Amino acid sequence: MKVLITPRSYGKTDPVVFDMLKDAGFEIICNNTGGILKKEQMMEMLRDCEGIIVGVDPLDADVIASAPKLLAISKYGVGVDNIDLAAAEKRGIKVSRTIGANSDAVADYAFTLMLGLARKVLPIDAACRRGDWKKITTLDLNHKTIGIFGLGAIGKLVAKRAQGFDMRILAYDVFWDERYAAEHQIEKSDPDRIFQEADFISLHLPLTPETENFIGQRELSLMKPTAILVNTARGGLIQDDALLNALKENRIYGAGIDAFSEEPPADPSWFALDNVIIGSHCAASTSGAIQNMGRAATENLIRDLSQNH
């Protein structure tokens, strides 16, 4: 049986995952292009495969249709917006995710972005390298208000970290965990209240038709001029052009964006701003998270394929 591995970080810190697949009798095909596979590449490489461990590469209905032997899809991560779940279900293809494997890493990175922006770490570093040793006044996190959109595994860990900064925590989630919220002093809030009151906003929503363009010009206009927006979830949650204009006009204090609608962003003006920290969709890229995701994705694929034979 052939399996396709598309994530570039798979096995990088834990090569035992390749042995796990080989010991299970699988022939491994790897993505050696150095980048995210395009649709045509996916169709070619997946054609004779029964299983796939996939990152953010496209697995739409056309790609799935081009792989008549495909029996199992193992997501290397949790977001499945790149997978046509209806097409997979129609074919009886099992789809799994590595829930919780990278949650701590992403929560840590969300706070890394908040701290970096609030304390202007990059502008201060750049000024010092130019020989400019003046002191720059920045913002506090301690005792501020954080708004969390999406109180799932990662959002909950962000809330726990916020408690360490004695922050007031507002959150919004359509599936509200009343017990967890009560235990961690999290206030249930509607979106507009969060936009208006939060000093820091952290996005941890899935990308769905309901959440696409969740933040646009209207929502940005509600935010404080001292507010910081962080997205370590999915590109498409924010209207990139609206955010870019808000940053150019200093209508908010800053933004930390690890996921764009188009990666990398095509507009070069993003890279000229000093009030944005840009990530390459790398919030989950720690050695520990990569190992956790690799093992979980491998175990999921082996389990699902073994049930079909």
JSON list of C-alpha atoms in Angstrom, two decimals, residues 52-163:
[
{"chain": "A", "resi": 52, "resn": "ILE", "atom": "CA", "xyz": [-2.33, 10.37, 2.97]},
{"chain": "A", "resi": 53, "resn": "ILE", "atom": "CA", "xyz": [-0.92, 12.42, 5.83]},
{"chain": "A", "resi": 54, "resn": "VAL", "atom": "CA", "xyz": [-1.73, 15.95, 4.75]},
{"chain": "A", "resi": 55, "resn": "GLY", "atom": "CA", "xyz": [-0.87, 19.43, 5.96]},
{"chain": "A", "resi": 56, "resn": "VAL", "atom": "CA", "xyz": [-2.40, 22.46, 4.26]},
{"chain": "A", "resi": 57, "resn": "ASP", "atom": "CA", "xyz": [-2.13, 21.09, 0.72]},
{"chain": "A", "resi": 58, "resn": "PRO", "atom": "CA", "xyz": [-5.41, 21.08, -1.27]},
{"chain": "A", "resi": 59, "resn": "LEU", "atom": "CA", "xyz": [-7.63, 18.00, -0.96]},
{"chain": "A", "resi": 60, "resn": "ASP", "atom": "CA", "xyz": [-10.73, 19.17, -2.78]},
{"chain": "A", "resi": 61, "resn": "ALA", "atom": "CA", "xyz": [-13.30, 17.04, -4.60]},
{"chain": "A", "resi": 62, "resn": "ASP", "atom": "CA", "xyz": [-11.21, 16.93, -7.80]},
{"chain": "A", "resi": 63, "resn": "VAL", "atom": "CA", "xyz": [-8.11, 15.70, -5.98]},
{"chain": "A", "resi": 64, "resn": "ILE", "atom": "CA", "xyz": [-10.10, 13.09, -4.08]},
{"chain": "A", "resi": 65, "resn": "ALA", "atom": "CA", "xyz": [-11.77, 11.93, -7.31]},
{"chain": "A", "resi": 66, "resn": "SER", "atom": "CA", "xyz": [-8.34, 11.50, -8.91]},
{"chain": "A", "resi": 67, "resn": "ALA", "atom": "CA", "xyz": [-7.34, 8.99, -6.21]},
{"chain": "A", "resi": 68, "resn": "PRO", "atom": "CA", "xyz": [-9.60, 5.95, -6.68]},
{"chain": "A", "resi": 69, "resn": "LYS", "atom": "CA", "xyz": [-7.70, 3.85, -4.13]},
{"chain": "A", "resi": 70, "resn": "LEU", "atom": "CA", "xyz": [-7.81, 6.45, -1.34]},
{"chain": "A", "resi": 71, "resn": "LEU", "atom": "CA", "xyz": [-9.21, 5.05, 1.91]},
{"chain": "A", "resi": 72, "resn": "ALA", "atom": "CA", "xyz": [-7.92, 7.31, 4.68]},
{"chain": "A", "resi": 73, "resn": "ILE", "atom": "CA", "xyz": [-6.91, 10.95, 5.19]},
{"chain": "A", "resi": 74, "resn": "SER", "atom": "CA", "xyz": [-4.86, 11.79, 8.27]},
{"chain": "A", "resi": 75, "resn": "LYS", "atom": "CA", "xyz": [-4.68, 15.52, 8.95]},
{"chain": "A", "resi": 76, "resn": "TYR", "atom": "CA", "xyz": [-1.34, 16.71, 10.32]},
{"chain": "A", "resi": 77, "resn": "GLY", "atom": "CA", "xyz": [-2.97, 19.32, 12.55]},
{"chain": "A", "resi": 78, "resn": "VAL", "atom": "CA", "xyz": [-6.59, 20.15, 13.30]},
{"chain": "A", "resi": 79, "resn": "GLY", "atom": "CA", "xyz": [-7.91, 22.51, 10.62]},
{"chain": "A", "resi": 80, "resn": "VAL", "atom": "CA", "xyz": [-9.71, 20.69, 7.80]},
{"chain": "A", "resi": 81, "resn": "ASP", "atom": "CA", "xyz": [-10.72, 23.66, 5.63]},
{"chain": "A", "resi": 82, "resn": "ASN", "atom": "CA", "xyz": [-8.39, 22.36, 2.88]},
{"chain": "A", "resi": 83, "resn": "ILE", "atom": "CA", "xyz": [-10.24, 19.02, 2.78]},
{"chain": "A", "resi": 84, "resn": "ASP", "atom": "CA", "xyz": [-13.58, 18.49, 1.03]},
{"chain": "A", "resi": 85, "resn": "LEU", "atom": "CA", "xyz": [-15.20, 16.52, 3.84]},
{"chain": "A", "resi": 86, "resn": "ALA", "atom": "CA", "xyz": [-18.40, 15.91, 1.87]},
{"chain": "A", "resi": 87, "resn": "ALA", "atom": "CA", "xyz": [-16.46, 14.35, -1.00]},
{"chain": "A", "resi": 88, "resn": "ALA", "atom": "CA", "xyz": [-14.53, 12.17, 1.44]},
{"chain": "A", "resi": 89, "resn": "GLU", "atom": "CA", "xyz": [-17.69, 11.08, 3.24]},
{"chain": "A", "resi": 90, "resn": "LYS", "atom": "CA", "xyz": [-19.39, 10.25, -0.05]},
{"chain": "A", "resi": 91, "resn": "ARG", "atom": "CA", "xyz": [-16.53, 7.89, -0.87]},
{"chain": "A", "resi": 92, "resn": "GLY", "atom": "CA", "xyz": [-16.41, 6.41, 2.63]},
{"chain": "A", "resi": 93, "resn": "ILE", "atom": "CA", "xyz": [-12.91, 7.80, 3.18]},
{"chain": "A", "resi": 94, "resn": "LYS", "atom": "CA", "xyz": [-12.00, 8.11, 6.84]},
{"chain": "A", "resi": 95, "resn": "VAL", "atom": "CA", "xyz": [-10.71, 11.51, 7.98]},
{"chain": "A", "resi": 96, "resn": "SER", "atom": "CA", "xyz": [-8.79, 11.98, 11.23]},
{"chain": "A", "resi": 97, "resn": "ARG", "atom": "CA", "xyz": [-7.13, 14.93, 12.99]},
{"chain": "A", "resi": 98, "resn": "THR", "atom": "CA", "xyz": [-4.34, 15.35, 15.55]},
{"chain": "A", "resi": 99, "resn": "ILE", "atom": "CA", "xyz": [-6.46, 17.15, 18.13]},
{"chain": "A", "resi": 100, "resn": "GLY", "atom": "CA", "xyz": [-4.42, 18.60, 20.99]},
{"chain": "A", "resi": 101, "resn": "ALA", "atom": "CA", "xyz": [-1.04, 17.66, 19.55]},
{"chain": "A", "resi": 102, "resn": "ASN", "atom": "CA", "xyz": [0.06, 21.24, 18.90]},
{"chain": "A", "resi": 103, "resn": "SER", "atom": "CA", "xyz": [-2.20, 23.18, 21.26]},
{"chain": "A", "resi": 104, "resn": "ASP", "atom": "CA", "xyz": [0.47, 24.30, 23.72]},
{"chain": "A", "resi": 105, "resn": "ALA", "atom": "CA", "xyz": [2.80, 25.41, 20.94]},
{"chain": "A", "resi": 106, "resn": "VAL", "atom": "CA", "xyz": [0.12, 27.54, 19.29]},
{"chain": "A", "resi": 107, "resn": "ALA", "atom": "CA", "xyz": [-1.01, 29.06, 22.60]},
{"chain": "A", "resi": 108, "resn": "ASP", "atom": "CA", "xyz": [2.60, 29.95, 23.40]},
{"chain": "A", "resi": 109, "resn": "TYR", "atom": "CA", "xyz": [3.04, 31.59, 20.00]},
{"chain": "A", "resi": 110, "resn": "ALA", "atom": "CA", "xyz": [-0.15, 33.61, 20.41]},
{"chain": "A", "resi": 111, "resn": "PHE", "atom": "CA", "xyz": [1.32, 35.11, 23.57]},
{"chain": "A", "resi": 112, "resn": "THR", "atom": "CA", "xyz": [4.70, 35.54, 21.89]},
{"chain": "A", "resi": 113, "resn": "LEU", "atom": "CA", "xyz": [2.99, 37.74, 19.31]},
{"chain": "A", "resi": 114, "resn": "MET", "atom": "CA", "xyz": [1.04, 39.68, 21.93]},
{"chain": "A", "resi": 115, "resn": "LEU", "atom": "CA", "xyz": [4.16, 40.37, 23.98]},
{"chain": "A", "resi": 116, "resn": "GLY", "atom": "CA", "xyz": [6.27, 41.19, 20.94]},
{"chain": "A", "resi": 117, "resn": "LEU", "atom": "CA", "xyz": [3.73, 43.71, 19.68]},
{"chain": "A", "resi": 118, "resn": "ALA", "atom": "CA", "xyz": [2.84, 45.26, 23.02]},
{"chain": "A", "resi": 119, "resn": "ARG", "atom": "CA", "xyz": [6.48, 45.78, 23.97]},
{"chain": "A", "resi": 120, "resn": "LYS", "atom": "CA", "xyz": [7.54, 46.70, 20.39]},
{"chain": "A", "resi": 121, "resn": "VAL", "atom": "CA", "xyz": [10.32, 44.14, 20.49]},
{"chain": "A", "resi": 122, "resn": "LEU", "atom": "CA", "xyz": [11.14, 44.26, 16.78]},
{"chain": "A", "resi": 123, "resn": "PRO", "atom": "CA", "xyz": [11.12, 48.08, 16.37]},
{"chain": "A", "resi": 124, "resn": "ILE", "atom": "CA", "xyz": [13.30, 48.47, 19.49]},
{"chain": "A", "resi": 125, "resn": "ASP", "atom": "CA", "xyz": [15.71, 45.83, 18.23]},
{"chain": "A", "resi": 126, "resn": "ALA", "atom": "CA", "xyz": [15.90, 47.52, 14.81]},
{"chain": "A", "resi": 127, "resn": "ALA", "atom": "CA", "xyz": [16.50, 50.93, 16.40]},
{"chain": "A", "resi": 128, "resn": "CYS", "atom": "CA", "xyz": [19.28, 49.58, 18.60]},
{"chain": "A", "resi": 129, "resn": "ARG", "atom": "CA", "xyz": [20.99, 47.99, 15.61]},
{"chain": "A", "resi": 130, "resn": "ARG", "atom": "CA", "xyz": [20.98, 51.43, 13.96]},
{"chain": "A", "resi": 131, "resn": "GLY", "atom": "CA", "xyz": [22.68, 52.88, 17.03]},
{"chain": "A", "resi": 132, "resn": "ASP", "atom": "CA", "xyz": [19.51, 54.58, 18.24]},
{"chain": "A", "resi": 133, "resn": "TRP", "atom": "CA", "xyz": [19.45, 53.87, 21.98]},
{"chain": "A", "resi": 134, "resn": "LYS", "atom": "CA", "xyz": [16.41, 55.96, 22.93]},
{"chain": "A", "resi": 135, "resn": "LYS", "atom": "CA", "xyz": [13.77, 54.49, 25.21]},
{"chain": "A", "resi": 136, "resn": "ILE", "atom": "CA", "xyz": [10.43, 53.64, 23.57]},
{"chain": "A", "resi": 137, "resn": "THR", "atom": "CA", "xyz": [7.24, 53.60, 25.65]},
{"chain": "A", "resi": 138, "resn": "THR", "atom": "CA", "xyz": [5.17, 50.46, 25.14]},
{"chain": "A", "resi": 139, "resn": "LEU", "atom": "CA", "xyz": [2.07, 48.70, 26.49]},
{"chain": "A", "resi": 140, "resn": "ASP", "atom": "CA", "xyz": [1.42, 46.39, 29.45]},
{"chain": "A", "resi": 141, "resn": "LEU", "atom": "CA", "xyz": [-0.27, 43.00, 29.39]},
{"chain": "A", "resi": 142, "resn": "ASN", "atom": "CA", "xyz": [-0.72, 42.76, 33.12]},
{"chain": "A", "resi": 143, "resn": "HIS", "atom": "CA", "xyz": [-4.31, 43.46, 34.26]},
{"chain": "A", "resi": 144, "resn": "LYS", "atom": "CA", "xyz": [-5.46, 44.14, 30.68]},
{"chain": "A", "resi": 145, "resn": "THR", "atom": "CA", "xyz": [-8.49, 42.57, 28.97]},
{"chain": "A", "resi": 146, "resn": "ILE", "atom": "CA", "xyz": [-8.06, 39.74, 26.49]},
{"chain": "A", "resi": 147, "resn": "GLY", "atom": "CA", "xyz": [-10.80, 38.60, 24.12]},
{"chain": "A", "resi": 148, "resn": "ILE", "atom": "CA", "xyz": [-10.62, 35.03, 22.84]},
{"chain": "A", "resi": 149, "resn": "PHE", "atom": "CA", "xyz": [-12.62, 33.91, 19.82]},
{"chain": "A", "resi": 150, "resn": "GLY", "atom": "CA", "xyz": [-12.89, 30.13, 19.92]},
{"chain": "A", "resi": 151, "resn": "LEU", "atom": "CA", "xyz": [-12.66, 28.44, 23.31]},
{"chain": "A", "resi": 152, "resn": "GLY", "atom": "CA", "xyz": [-11.54, 25.04, 22.08]},
{"chain": "A", "resi": 153, "resn": "ALA", "atom": "CA", "xyz": [-8.32, 23.25, 23.04]},
{"chain": "A", "resi": 154, "resn": "ILE", "atom": "CA", "xyz": [-6.03, 26.13, 22.02]},
{"chain": "A", "resi": 155, "resn": "GLY", "atom": "CA", "xyz": [-8.32, 28.92, 23.18]},
{"chain": "A", "resi": 156, "resn": "LYS", "atom": "CA", "xyz": [-8.55, 27.34, 26.63]},
{"chain": "A", "resi": 157, "resn": "LEU", "atom": "CA", "xyz": [-4.76, 27.21, 26.90]},
{"chain": "A", "resi": 158, "resn": "VAL", "atom": "CA", "xyz": [-4.54, 30.86, 25.87]},
{"chain": "A", "resi": 159, "resn": "ALA", "atom": "CA", "xyz": [-6.99, 31.64, 28.68]},
{"chain": "A", "resi": 160, "resn": "LYS", "atom": "CA", "xyz": [-4.81, 29.75, 31.18]},
{"chain": "A", "resi": 161, "resn": "ARG", "atom": "CA", "xyz": [-1.77, 31.75, 30.10]},
{"chain": "A", "resi": 162, "resn": "ALA", "atom": "CA", "xyz": [-3.77, 34.97, 30.38]},
{"chain": "A", "resi": 163, "resn": "GLN", "atom": "CA", "xyz": [-4.47, 34.15, 34.01]}
]
